[in-house]
mmCIF file with all atom_site columns, C-alpha atoms in Angstrom:
data_model
loop_
_atom_site.group_PDB
_atom_site.id
_atom_site.type_symbol
_atom_site.label_atom_id
_atom_site.label_alt_id
_atom_site.label_comp_id
_atom_site.label_asym_id
_atom_site.label_entity_id
_atom_site.label_seq_id
_atom_site.pdbx_PDB_ins_code
_atom_site.Cartn_x
_atom_site.Cartn_y
_atom_site.Cartn_z
_atom_site.occupancy
_atom_site.B_iso_or_equiv
_atom_site.pdbx_formal_charge
_atom_site.auth_seq_id
_atom_site.auth_comp_id
_atom_site.auth_asym_id
_atom_site.auth_atom_id
_atom_site.pdbx_PDB_model_num
ATOM 1   C CA . VAL M 1 1   ? 77.680  106.774 98.929  1.00 0.00 ? 1   VAL M CA 1
ATOM 2   C CA . ASP M 1 2   ? 74.845  107.153 101.324 1.00 0.00 ? 2   ASP M CA 1
ATOM 3   C CA . SER M 1 3   ? 75.972  109.832 103.936 1.00 0.00 ? 3   SER M CA 1
ATOM 4   C CA . SER M 1 4   ? 72.771  109.676 105.721 1.00 0.00 ? 4   SER M CA 1
ATOM 5   C CA . SER M 1 5   ? 73.518  106.341 107.184 1.00 0.00 ? 5   SER M CA 1
ATOM 6   C CA . SER M 1 6   ? 75.244  105.791 110.288 1.00 0.00 ? 6   SER M CA 1
ATOM 7   C CA . PRO M 1 7   ? 78.546  103.692 110.524 1.00 0.00 ? 7   PRO M CA 1
ATOM 8   C CA . ARG M 1 8   ? 78.094  100.164 111.923 1.00 0.00 ? 8   ARG M CA 1
ATOM 9   C CA . THR M 1 9   ? 81.290  100.068 113.568 1.00 0.00 ? 9   THR M CA 1
ATOM 10  C CA . THR M 1 10  ? 83.471  103.104 115.326 1.00 0.00 ? 10  THR M CA 1
ATOM 11  C CA . VAL M 1 11  ? 86.231  102.580 112.691 1.00 0.00 ? 11  VAL M CA 1
ATOM 12  C CA . GLU M 1 12  ? 85.493  102.539 109.144 1.00 0.00 ? 12  GLU M CA 1
ATOM 13  C CA . VAL M 1 13  ? 87.953  100.499 107.330 1.00 0.00 ? 13  VAL M CA 1
ATOM 14  C CA . PRO M 1 14  ? 88.308  101.634 103.567 1.00 0.00 ? 14  PRO M CA 1
ATOM 15  C CA . LYS M 1 15  ? 87.959  98.235  102.090 1.00 0.00 ? 15  LYS M CA 1
ATOM 16  C CA . ARG M 1 16  ? 87.761  99.434  98.630  1.00 0.00 ? 16  ARG M CA 1
ATOM 17  C CA . ALA M 1 17  ? 91.103  101.144 98.872  1.00 0.00 ? 17  ALA M CA 1
ATOM 18  C CA . LEU M 1 18  ? 92.472  97.817  100.492 1.00 0.00 ? 18  LEU M CA 1
ATOM 19  C CA . TRP M 1 19  ? 91.129  95.897  97.565  1.00 0.00 ? 19  TRP M CA 1
ATOM 20  C CA . ILE M 1 20  ? 92.564  98.148  94.771  1.00 0.00 ? 20  ILE M CA 1
ATOM 21  C CA . THR M 1 21  ? 95.989  98.278  96.696  1.00 0.00 ? 21  THR M CA 1
ATOM 22  C CA . TRP M 1 22  ? 96.010  94.546  97.003  1.00 0.00 ? 22  TRP M CA 1
ATOM 23  C CA . LEU M 1 23  ? 95.088  94.116  93.053  1.00 0.00 ? 23  LEU M CA 1
ATOM 24  C CA . ILE M 1 24  ? 97.637  96.599  92.086  1.00 0.00 ? 24  ILE M CA 1
ATOM 25  C CA . ALA M 1 25  ? 100.455 94.804  94.154  1.00 0.00 ? 25  ALA M CA 1
ATOM 26  C CA . SER M 1 26  ? 99.503  91.200  93.403  1.00 0.00 ? 26  SER M CA 1
ATOM 27  C CA . LEU M 1 27  ? 98.593  91.023  89.530  1.00 0.00 ? 27  LEU M CA 1
ATOM 28  C CA . PRO M 1 28  ? 102.086 91.364  88.397  1.00 0.00 ? 28  PRO M CA 1
ATOM 29  C CA . THR M 1 29  ? 103.391 89.193  91.001  1.00 0.00 ? 29  THR M CA 1
ATOM 30  C CA . LEU M 1 30  ? 100.780 86.578  90.254  1.00 0.00 ? 30  LEU M CA 1
ATOM 31  C CA . ALA M 1 31  ? 101.778 87.069  86.651  1.00 0.00 ? 31  ALA M CA 1
ATOM 32  C CA . GLY M 1 32  ? 104.922 85.844  87.375  1.00 0.00 ? 32  GLY M CA 1
ATOM 33  C CA . ASN M 1 33  ? 106.837 89.271  86.357  1.00 0.00 ? 33  ASN M CA 1
ATOM 34  C CA . ILE M 1 34  ? 108.016 90.512  90.131  1.00 0.00 ? 34  ILE M CA 1
ATOM 35  C CA . ASP M 1 35  ? 110.757 92.528  88.034  1.00 0.00 ? 35  ASP M CA 1
ATOM 36  C CA . PHE M 1 36  ? 108.126 94.826  86.849  1.00 0.00 ? 36  PHE M CA 1
ATOM 37  C CA . VAL M 1 37  ? 107.060 95.596  90.487  1.00 0.00 ? 37  VAL M CA 1
ATOM 38  C CA . SER M 1 38  ? 110.336 96.182  91.996  1.00 0.00 ? 38  SER M CA 1
ATOM 39  C CA . PRO M 1 39  ? 111.791 99.303  90.068  1.00 0.00 ? 39  PRO M CA 1
ATOM 40  C CA . THR M 1 40  ? 108.673 101.067 90.708  1.00 0.00 ? 40  THR M CA 1
ATOM 41  C CA . VAL M 1 41  ? 108.768 100.235 94.412  1.00 0.00 ? 41  VAL M CA 1
ATOM 42  C CA . THR M 1 42  ? 112.561 101.269 94.562  1.00 0.00 ? 42  THR M CA 1
ATOM 43  C CA . MET M 1 43  ? 111.643 104.520 92.621  1.00 0.00 ? 43  MET M CA 1
ATOM 44  C CA . PHE M 1 44  ? 109.001 105.359 95.200  1.00 0.00 ? 44  PHE M CA 1
ATOM 45  C CA . PHE M 1 45  ? 111.445 104.548 98.060  1.00 0.00 ? 45  PHE M CA 1
ATOM 46  C CA . LEU M 1 46  ? 114.164 106.903 96.466  1.00 0.00 ? 46  LEU M CA 1
ATOM 47  C CA . PHE M 1 47  ? 111.628 109.795 95.854  1.00 0.00 ? 47  PHE M CA 1
ATOM 48  C CA . MET M 1 48  ? 110.445 109.328 99.617  1.00 0.00 ? 48  MET M CA 1
ATOM 49  C CA . TYR M 1 49  ? 114.121 109.678 100.797 1.00 0.00 ? 49  TYR M CA 1
ATOM 50  C CA . SER M 1 50  ? 114.919 112.600 98.349  1.00 0.00 ? 50  SER M CA 1
ATOM 51  C CA . GLY M 1 51  ? 111.957 114.346 99.763  1.00 0.00 ? 51  GLY M CA 1
ATOM 52  C CA . ILE M 1 52  ? 113.196 113.959 103.381 1.00 0.00 ? 52  ILE M CA 1
ATOM 53  C CA . ASN M 1 53  ? 116.683 114.950 102.311 1.00 0.00 ? 53  ASN M CA 1
ATOM 54  C CA . PHE M 1 54  ? 115.315 118.160 100.696 1.00 0.00 ? 54  PHE M CA 1
ATOM 55  C CA . SER M 1 55  ? 113.078 118.929 103.509 1.00 0.00 ? 55  SER M CA 1
ATOM 56  C CA . CYS M 1 56  ? 115.965 118.849 105.900 1.00 0.00 ? 56  CYS M CA 1
ATOM 57  C CA . PHE M 1 57  ? 118.011 120.919 103.471 1.00 0.00 ? 57  PHE M CA 1
ATOM 58  C CA . LEU M 1 58  ? 115.507 123.577 103.419 1.00 0.00 ? 58  LEU M CA 1
ATOM 59  C CA . LEU M 1 59  ? 114.964 123.597 107.171 1.00 0.00 ? 59  LEU M CA 1
ATOM 60  C CA . GLY M 1 60  ? 118.734 124.053 107.658 1.00 0.00 ? 60  GLY M CA 1
ATOM 61  C CA . VAL M 1 61  ? 118.990 126.498 105.354 1.00 0.00 ? 61  VAL M CA 1
ATOM 62  C CA . THR M 1 62  ? 115.995 128.790 106.511 1.00 0.00 ? 62  THR M CA 1
ATOM 63  C CA . LYS M 1 63  ? 117.260 128.162 110.036 1.00 0.00 ? 63  LYS M CA 1
ATOM 64  C CA . SER M 1 64  ? 113.555 127.046 111.202 1.00 0.00 ? 64  SER M CA 1
ATOM 65  C CA . PRO M 1 65  ? 113.460 127.407 114.998 1.00 0.00 ? 65  PRO M CA 1
ATOM 66  C CA . GLY M 1 66  ? 111.529 124.264 115.010 1.00 0.00 ? 66  GLY M CA 1
ATOM 67  C CA . PHE M 1 67  ? 114.140 122.370 113.509 1.00 0.00 ? 67  PHE M CA 1
ATOM 68  C CA . ARG M 1 68  ? 116.677 120.989 115.831 1.00 0.00 ? 68  ARG M CA 1
ATOM 69  C CA . PRO M 1 69  ? 118.490 117.865 114.484 1.00 0.00 ? 69  PRO M CA 1
ATOM 70  C CA . THR M 1 70  ? 120.235 115.980 117.460 1.00 0.00 ? 70  THR M CA 1
ATOM 71  C CA . PHE M 1 71  ? 122.918 114.568 115.101 1.00 0.00 ? 71  PHE M CA 1
ATOM 72  C CA . PRO M 1 72  ? 126.004 116.508 115.970 1.00 0.00 ? 72  PRO M CA 1
ATOM 73  C CA . TYR M 1 73  ? 127.539 116.385 112.442 1.00 0.00 ? 73  TYR M CA 1
ATOM 74  C CA . PHE M 1 74  ? 124.419 117.704 110.849 1.00 0.00 ? 74  PHE M CA 1
ATOM 75  C CA . ASN M 1 75  ? 124.808 119.961 107.853 1.00 0.00 ? 75  ASN M CA 1
ATOM 76  C CA . HIS M 1 76  ? 122.246 121.275 105.464 1.00 0.00 ? 76  HIS M CA 1
ATOM 77  C CA . TYR M 1 77  ? 124.733 120.527 102.257 1.00 0.00 ? 77  TYR M CA 1
ATOM 78  C CA . ILE M 1 78  ? 124.880 116.883 103.156 1.00 0.00 ? 78  ILE M CA 1
ATOM 79  C CA . SER M 1 79  ? 121.104 116.750 103.197 1.00 0.00 ? 79  SER M CA 1
ATOM 80  C CA . PHE M 1 80  ? 121.114 118.590 99.768  1.00 0.00 ? 80  PHE M CA 1
ATOM 81  C CA . LEU M 1 81  ? 123.788 116.057 98.350  1.00 0.00 ? 81  LEU M CA 1
ATOM 82  C CA . GLY M 1 82  ? 121.485 113.262 99.720  1.00 0.00 ? 82  GLY M CA 1
ATOM 83  C CA . PHE M 1 83  ? 118.802 114.874 97.564  1.00 0.00 ? 83  PHE M CA 1
ATOM 84  C CA . VAL M 1 84  ? 120.642 114.867 94.414  1.00 0.00 ? 84  VAL M CA 1
ATOM 85  C CA . TRP M 1 85  ? 122.129 111.473 95.077  1.00 0.00 ? 85  TRP M CA 1
ATOM 86  C CA . CYS M 1 86  ? 118.558 109.843 95.433  1.00 0.00 ? 86  CYS M CA 1
ATOM 87  C CA . ILE M 1 87  ? 117.211 111.679 92.276  1.00 0.00 ? 87  ILE M CA 1
ATOM 88  C CA . GLY M 1 88  ? 120.378 110.799 90.421  1.00 0.00 ? 88  GLY M CA 1
ATOM 89  C CA . LEU M 1 89  ? 120.243 107.275 91.314  1.00 0.00 ? 89  LEU M CA 1
ATOM 90  C CA . ALA M 1 90  ? 116.753 106.851 90.433  1.00 0.00 ? 90  ALA M CA 1
ATOM 91  C CA . LEU M 1 91  ? 117.385 108.264 86.980  1.00 0.00 ? 91  LEU M CA 1
ATOM 92  C CA . ILE M 1 92  ? 120.235 105.874 86.437  1.00 0.00 ? 92  ILE M CA 1
ATOM 93  C CA . ILE M 1 93  ? 118.296 102.856 87.588  1.00 0.00 ? 93  ILE M CA 1
ATOM 94  C CA . ASP M 1 94  ? 115.605 103.313 85.244  1.00 0.00 ? 94  ASP M CA 1
ATOM 95  C CA . PHE M 1 95  ? 114.874 106.887 83.396  1.00 0.00 ? 95  PHE M CA 1
ATOM 96  C CA . PHE M 1 96  ? 111.509 105.912 82.122  1.00 0.00 ? 96  PHE M CA 1
ATOM 97  C CA . ILE M 1 97  ? 110.184 104.566 85.370  1.00 0.00 ? 97  ILE M CA 1
ATOM 98  C CA . ALA M 1 98  ? 111.681 107.306 87.375  1.00 0.00 ? 98  ALA M CA 1
ATOM 99  C CA . CYS M 1 99  ? 110.072 109.833 85.060  1.00 0.00 ? 99  CYS M CA 1
ATOM 100 C CA . ILE M 1 100 ? 106.571 108.033 85.313  1.00 0.00 ? 100 ILE M CA 1
ATOM 101 C CA . SER M 1 101 ? 107.181 107.648 89.369  1.00 0.00 ? 101 SER M CA 1
ATOM 102 C CA . MET M 1 102 ? 108.031 111.711 89.273  1.00 0.00 ? 102 MET M CA 1
ATOM 103 C CA . ILE M 1 103 ? 104.693 112.313 87.438  1.00 0.00 ? 103 ILE M CA 1
ATOM 104 C CA . LEU M 1 104 ? 102.688 110.041 89.692  1.00 0.00 ? 104 LEU M CA 1
ATOM 105 C CA . GLN M 1 105 ? 103.925 111.743 92.889  1.00 0.00 ? 105 GLN M CA 1
#
């Protein structure tokens, strides 16, 4: 990578990252095995939601002044229950892929 050259446009598009993402997403699909992709995507979504729930739990427990949930029935224990629920659901769906997804994240 030559850092001395000036960019041709004002916005640099990460073409290599786009092609790698396309390759990872489309090869199993083009091979005819979409069942291989769906559990992995499900795990990443469940772990994303568990991270959001755990963040809300920690912000509620520490009584962070910047955290002001507008939902009138917010309770930080429900956020912790959502965290545990998402992790448990991921492990129940597919233990092996859930462990691999935890390592990748």
